[in-house]
Short mmCIF file of C-alpha atoms in Angstrom, two decimals:
data_model
loop_
_atom_site.label_atom_id
_atom_site.label_comp_id
_atom_site.label_asym_id
_atom_site.label_seq_id
_atom_site.Cartn_x
_atom_site.Cartn_y
_atom_site.Cartn_z
CA ASP A 5 -18.49 5.02 -6.08
CA THR A 6 -14.82 5.02 -6.91
CA GLY A 7 -13.54 3.66 -3.55
CA VAL A 8 -12.09 0.29 -2.68
CA SER A 9 -14.76 -2.39 -3.12
CA GLN A 10 -14.79 -5.80 -1.34
CA ASP A 11 -16.96 -8.76 -1.97
CA PRO A 12 -18.66 -10.41 -0.17
CA ARG A 13 -19.33 -8.14 2.82
CA HIS A 14 -20.10 -11.15 5.00
CA LYS A 15 -19.32 -14.81 4.77
CA ILE A 16 -20.29 -17.70 7.08
CA THR A 17 -18.63 -20.97 6.36
CA LYS A 18 -18.17 -24.31 7.97
CA ARG A 19 -14.76 -25.34 9.41
CA GLY A 20 -12.68 -27.07 6.72
CA GLN A 21 -14.27 -25.30 3.79
CA ASN A 22 -12.37 -23.00 1.39
CA VAL A 23 -13.39 -19.38 0.96
CA THR A 24 -12.31 -16.73 -1.51
CA PHE A 25 -12.66 -12.91 -1.13
CA ARG A 26 -12.37 -10.30 -3.81
CA CYS A 27 -10.98 -6.79 -3.71
CA ASP A 28 -11.30 -4.09 -6.40
CA PRO A 29 -8.90 -1.25 -5.70
CA ILE A 30 -9.20 2.41 -6.68
CA SER A 31 -8.56 2.20 -10.40
CA GLU A 32 -5.25 4.12 -10.70
CA HIS A 33 -3.68 2.59 -7.50
CA ASN A 34 -0.75 0.37 -8.19
CA ARG A 35 -0.46 -1.00 -4.61
CA LEU A 36 -2.95 -3.31 -3.02
CA TYR A 37 -2.77 -4.55 0.60
CA TRP A 38 -4.59 -7.20 2.63
CA TYR A 39 -5.05 -6.88 6.43
CA ARG A 40 -6.88 -8.87 8.99
CA GLN A 41 -8.74 -7.35 11.91
CA THR A 42 -10.06 -9.28 14.95
CA LEU A 43 -12.49 -7.78 17.44
CA GLY A 44 -10.97 -5.03 19.53
CA GLN A 45 -7.66 -4.95 17.68
CA GLY A 46 -6.11 -2.89 15.01
CA PRO A 47 -5.68 -4.23 11.47
CA GLU A 48 -2.75 -6.58 11.02
CA PHE A 49 -0.77 -6.63 7.77
CA LEU A 50 -0.97 -9.87 5.74
CA THR A 51 0.47 -9.08 2.28
CA TYR A 52 0.78 -6.52 -0.45
CA PHE A 53 1.17 -6.27 -4.16
CA GLN A 54 2.68 -3.68 -6.43
CA ASN A 55 0.96 -4.20 -9.68
CA GLU A 56 0.84 -7.96 -10.05
CA ALA A 57 3.89 -8.69 -8.05
CA GLN A 58 3.45 -9.85 -4.47
CA LEU A 59 6.24 -8.07 -2.66
CA GLU A 60 5.76 -9.02 0.93
CA LYS A 61 4.01 -11.56 3.12
CA SER A 62 3.55 -11.60 6.79
CA ARG A 63 4.29 -14.62 8.92
CA LEU A 64 0.59 -14.44 9.75
CA LEU A 65 -0.06 -15.69 6.27
CA SER A 66 0.10 -19.42 6.82
CA ASP A 67 0.31 -21.83 3.83
CA ARG A 68 -3.50 -22.14 3.92
CA PHE A 69 -3.70 -18.54 2.73
CA SER A 70 -3.00 -17.44 -0.79
CA ALA A 71 -3.40 -14.09 -2.51
CA GLU A 72 -3.35 -13.13 -6.15
CA ARG A 73 -3.51 -10.12 -8.29
CA PRO A 74 -3.24 -11.57 -11.74
CA LYS A 75 -3.50 -8.52 -13.95
CA GLY A 76 -2.50 -5.84 -11.51
CA SER A 77 -6.09 -4.80 -10.87
CA PHE A 78 -8.41 -6.77 -8.59
CA SER A 79 -7.04 -9.21 -6.11
CA THR A 80 -8.40 -12.34 -4.41
CA LEU A 81 -7.56 -13.81 -1.05
CA GLU A 82 -8.24 -17.54 -0.59
CA ILE A 83 -8.27 -19.39 2.71
CA GLN A 84 -8.18 -23.21 2.47
CA ARG A 85 -9.41 -25.57 5.12
CA THR A 86 -10.75 -22.76 7.23
CA GLU A 87 -10.37 -22.92 11.03
CA GLN A 88 -12.35 -21.11 13.77
CA GLY A 89 -9.31 -18.94 14.39
CA ASP A 90 -9.63 -17.50 10.88
CA SER A 91 -12.81 -15.68 11.86
CA ALA A 92 -12.10 -12.01 11.43
CA MET A 93 -12.62 -8.97 9.27
CA TYR A 94 -10.46 -9.09 6.17
CA LEU A 95 -9.64 -5.58 4.91
CA CYS A 96 -8.29 -4.60 1.53
CA ALA A 97 -6.54 -1.24 0.97
CA SER A 98 -4.96 0.43 -2.05
CA SER A 99 -2.66 3.29 -2.69
CA LEU A 100 -0.21 4.90 -5.12
CA VAL A 101 3.32 4.12 -4.16
CA GLY A 102 4.33 6.40 -1.28
CA ILE A 103 0.86 7.89 -0.77
CA GLU A 104 -2.10 7.33 1.51
CA ALA A 105 -3.78 3.93 1.75
CA PHE A 106 -7.56 3.84 1.44
CA PHE A 107 -9.49 0.95 2.91
CA GLY A 108 -12.54 -0.96 1.73
CA GLN A 109 -15.45 -1.87 3.99
CA GLY A 110 -14.01 -5.32 4.65
CA THR A 111 -15.28 -8.90 4.44
CA ARG A 112 -16.39 -10.36 7.72
CA LEU A 113 -15.69 -14.08 7.94
CA THR A 114 -17.31 -16.27 10.50
CA VAL A 115 -16.16 -19.96 10.66
CA VAL A 116 -18.63 -22.20 12.40
CA GLY B 23 9.75 -4.61 12.81
CA GLU B 24 7.76 -1.55 13.82
CA ASN B 25 5.79 -1.60 17.11
CA VAL B 26 3.13 1.06 17.77
CA GLU B 27 1.61 1.64 21.18
CA GLN B 28 -1.55 3.69 21.53
CA HIS B 29 -3.15 5.33 24.56
CA PRO B 30 -5.72 5.62 26.01
CA SER B 31 -7.76 2.56 25.04
CA THR B 32 -10.94 4.43 25.78
CA LEU B 33 -11.76 8.14 26.00
CA SER B 34 -14.94 9.76 27.08
CA VAL B 35 -15.53 13.55 26.62
CA GLN B 36 -18.35 15.98 26.66
CA GLU B 37 -19.44 17.61 23.39
CA GLY B 38 -17.31 20.68 22.76
CA ASP B 39 -14.32 19.43 24.71
CA SER B 40 -11.01 18.48 23.21
CA ALA B 41 -9.72 14.87 22.84
CA VAL B 42 -6.12 13.82 22.61
CA ILE B 43 -4.82 10.38 21.66
CA LYS B 44 -1.15 9.51 21.87
CA CYS B 45 1.06 6.95 20.14
CA THR B 46 4.67 5.86 20.38
CA TYR B 47 6.61 4.00 17.75
CA SER B 48 9.84 1.95 17.89
CA ASP B 49 11.33 2.12 14.40
CA SER B 50 13.27 5.33 13.95
CA ALA B 51 13.16 4.74 10.18
CA SER B 52 9.35 5.20 10.17
CA ASN B 53 8.57 8.27 8.09
CA TYR B 54 4.76 8.31 7.60
CA PHE B 55 2.09 8.32 10.29
CA PRO B 56 -1.62 8.18 9.41
CA TRP B 57 -4.58 8.28 11.65
CA TYR B 58 -7.75 6.33 10.79
CA LYS B 59 -11.30 6.55 12.12
CA GLN B 60 -13.37 3.38 12.12
CA GLU B 61 -17.14 3.21 12.74
CA LEU B 62 -18.92 0.05 13.62
CA GLY B 63 -19.03 -2.46 10.75
CA LYS B 64 -17.02 -0.22 8.40
CA GLY B 65 -13.46 -0.13 7.16
CA PRO B 66 -10.89 2.35 8.56
CA GLN B 67 -11.20 5.87 7.11
CA LEU B 68 -8.08 7.98 6.68
CA ILE B 69 -8.67 11.30 8.51
CA ILE B 70 -5.17 12.94 8.64
CA ASP B 71 -1.56 11.97 8.31
CA ILE B 72 1.83 13.40 8.86
CA ARG B 73 5.35 12.79 7.35
CA SER B 74 8.54 12.79 9.34
CA ASN B 75 9.81 16.12 7.82
CA VAL B 76 6.80 17.92 9.46
CA GLY B 77 6.17 18.59 13.15
CA GLU B 78 2.51 19.48 12.98
CA LYS B 79 -0.39 19.37 10.52
CA LYS B 80 -3.87 20.76 10.99
CA ASP B 81 -7.14 20.13 9.13
CA GLN B 82 -10.12 22.07 10.51
CA ARG B 83 -10.85 20.52 13.94
CA ILE B 84 -8.19 17.82 13.68
CA ALA B 85 -4.45 18.24 14.20
CA VAL B 86 -1.54 15.87 14.43
CA THR B 87 1.88 16.49 16.04
CA LEU B 88 5.06 14.51 15.69
CA ASN B 89 8.12 14.43 17.89
CA LYS B 90 10.72 12.32 16.05
CA THR B 91 13.26 12.58 18.84
CA ALA B 92 10.90 11.04 21.36
CA LYS B 93 9.25 8.82 18.69
CA HIS B 94 5.74 9.80 19.55
CA PHE B 95 2.88 11.43 17.70
CA SER B 96 -0.60 12.60 18.80
CA LEU B 97 -4.09 13.32 17.37
CA HIS B 98 -5.93 16.29 18.69
CA ILE B 99 -9.61 16.83 18.08
CA THR B 100 -11.13 20.19 19.20
CA GLU B 101 -14.77 21.06 19.64
CA THR B 102 -15.80 17.43 19.65
CA GLN B 103 -19.13 16.44 18.32
CA PRO B 104 -21.18 13.28 18.87
CA GLU B 105 -20.44 12.14 15.29
CA ASP B 106 -16.75 12.08 16.24
CA SER B 107 -17.59 8.94 18.38
CA ALA B 108 -15.68 6.02 16.82
CA VAL B 109 -12.55 3.94 17.21
CA TYR B 110 -9.37 5.80 16.20
CA PHE B 111 -6.17 4.06 15.10
CA CYS B 112 -2.70 5.43 14.74
CA ALA B 113 -0.22 3.68 12.47
CA GLY B 114 3.41 3.79 11.37
CA THR B 115 5.26 2.41 8.34
CA GLY B 116 8.51 1.11 9.65
CA THR B 117 10.98 0.65 6.77
CA SER B 118 8.36 -0.59 4.32
CA TYR B 119 6.47 2.54 3.19
CA GLY B 120 2.86 1.69 2.67
CA LYS B 121 2.75 -1.37 4.92
CA LEU B 122 1.22 -0.12 8.09
CA THR B 123 1.60 -1.22 11.72
CA PHE B 124 -1.43 -0.14 13.70
CA GLY B 125 -1.88 0.77 17.31
CA GLN B 126 -4.41 -1.03 19.43
CA GLY B 127 -7.06 1.67 18.96
CA THR B 128 -8.95 4.25 21.08
CA ILE B 129 -12.66 4.12 21.57
CA LEU B 130 -13.76 7.74 21.66
CA THR B 131 -17.20 8.57 23.00
CA VAL B 132 -18.51 12.10 22.81
CA HIS B 133 -21.49 12.71 25.04
CA PRO B 134 -24.10 15.28 23.93
#
């Protein structure tokens, strides 16, 4: 399978714990995006990278959130001190600059 | 930033009928409009897209039209089948090509 891969698919964590998600984009894609989707809503943009550079961050991305793409390949999204409001599906997408974005299956986070 | 409105929120049709979903956008600089299909528990799947220099694009049973003057675009599905049942999202790029602003989604149900 050469699509966008996300790990884990599901994560249950206690409030206050830190969590980290991983995204492996389609191999030749230089752009990588993170979105968050809550139930019944469309995905909301969080941040994106071109190669290893983080080019834009949404105001939704509070200081508890950090994303990295250290070698311009896979990316990680970390949430520190999780809150119940962080419960959502976290989606990763990748694209070539100026071309269609393809999404992974997402990581569903539940904060209890 | 870009704002995308999508209607209707739910759409129920009989197998073989046509389905139309409409979206409006606010940013006249938007130049790329993809449509995604999302099935339960899965990530959004790109089904068709249109760029601002084109008024209509067709791919088998799916077509998209764009009216730049009125700032709206529509998805048309003909000869609907039960497997078309899913949530459909439209999106626009605003001034940041690749960063997508999504509509609220349309739950399409095709009854056999």
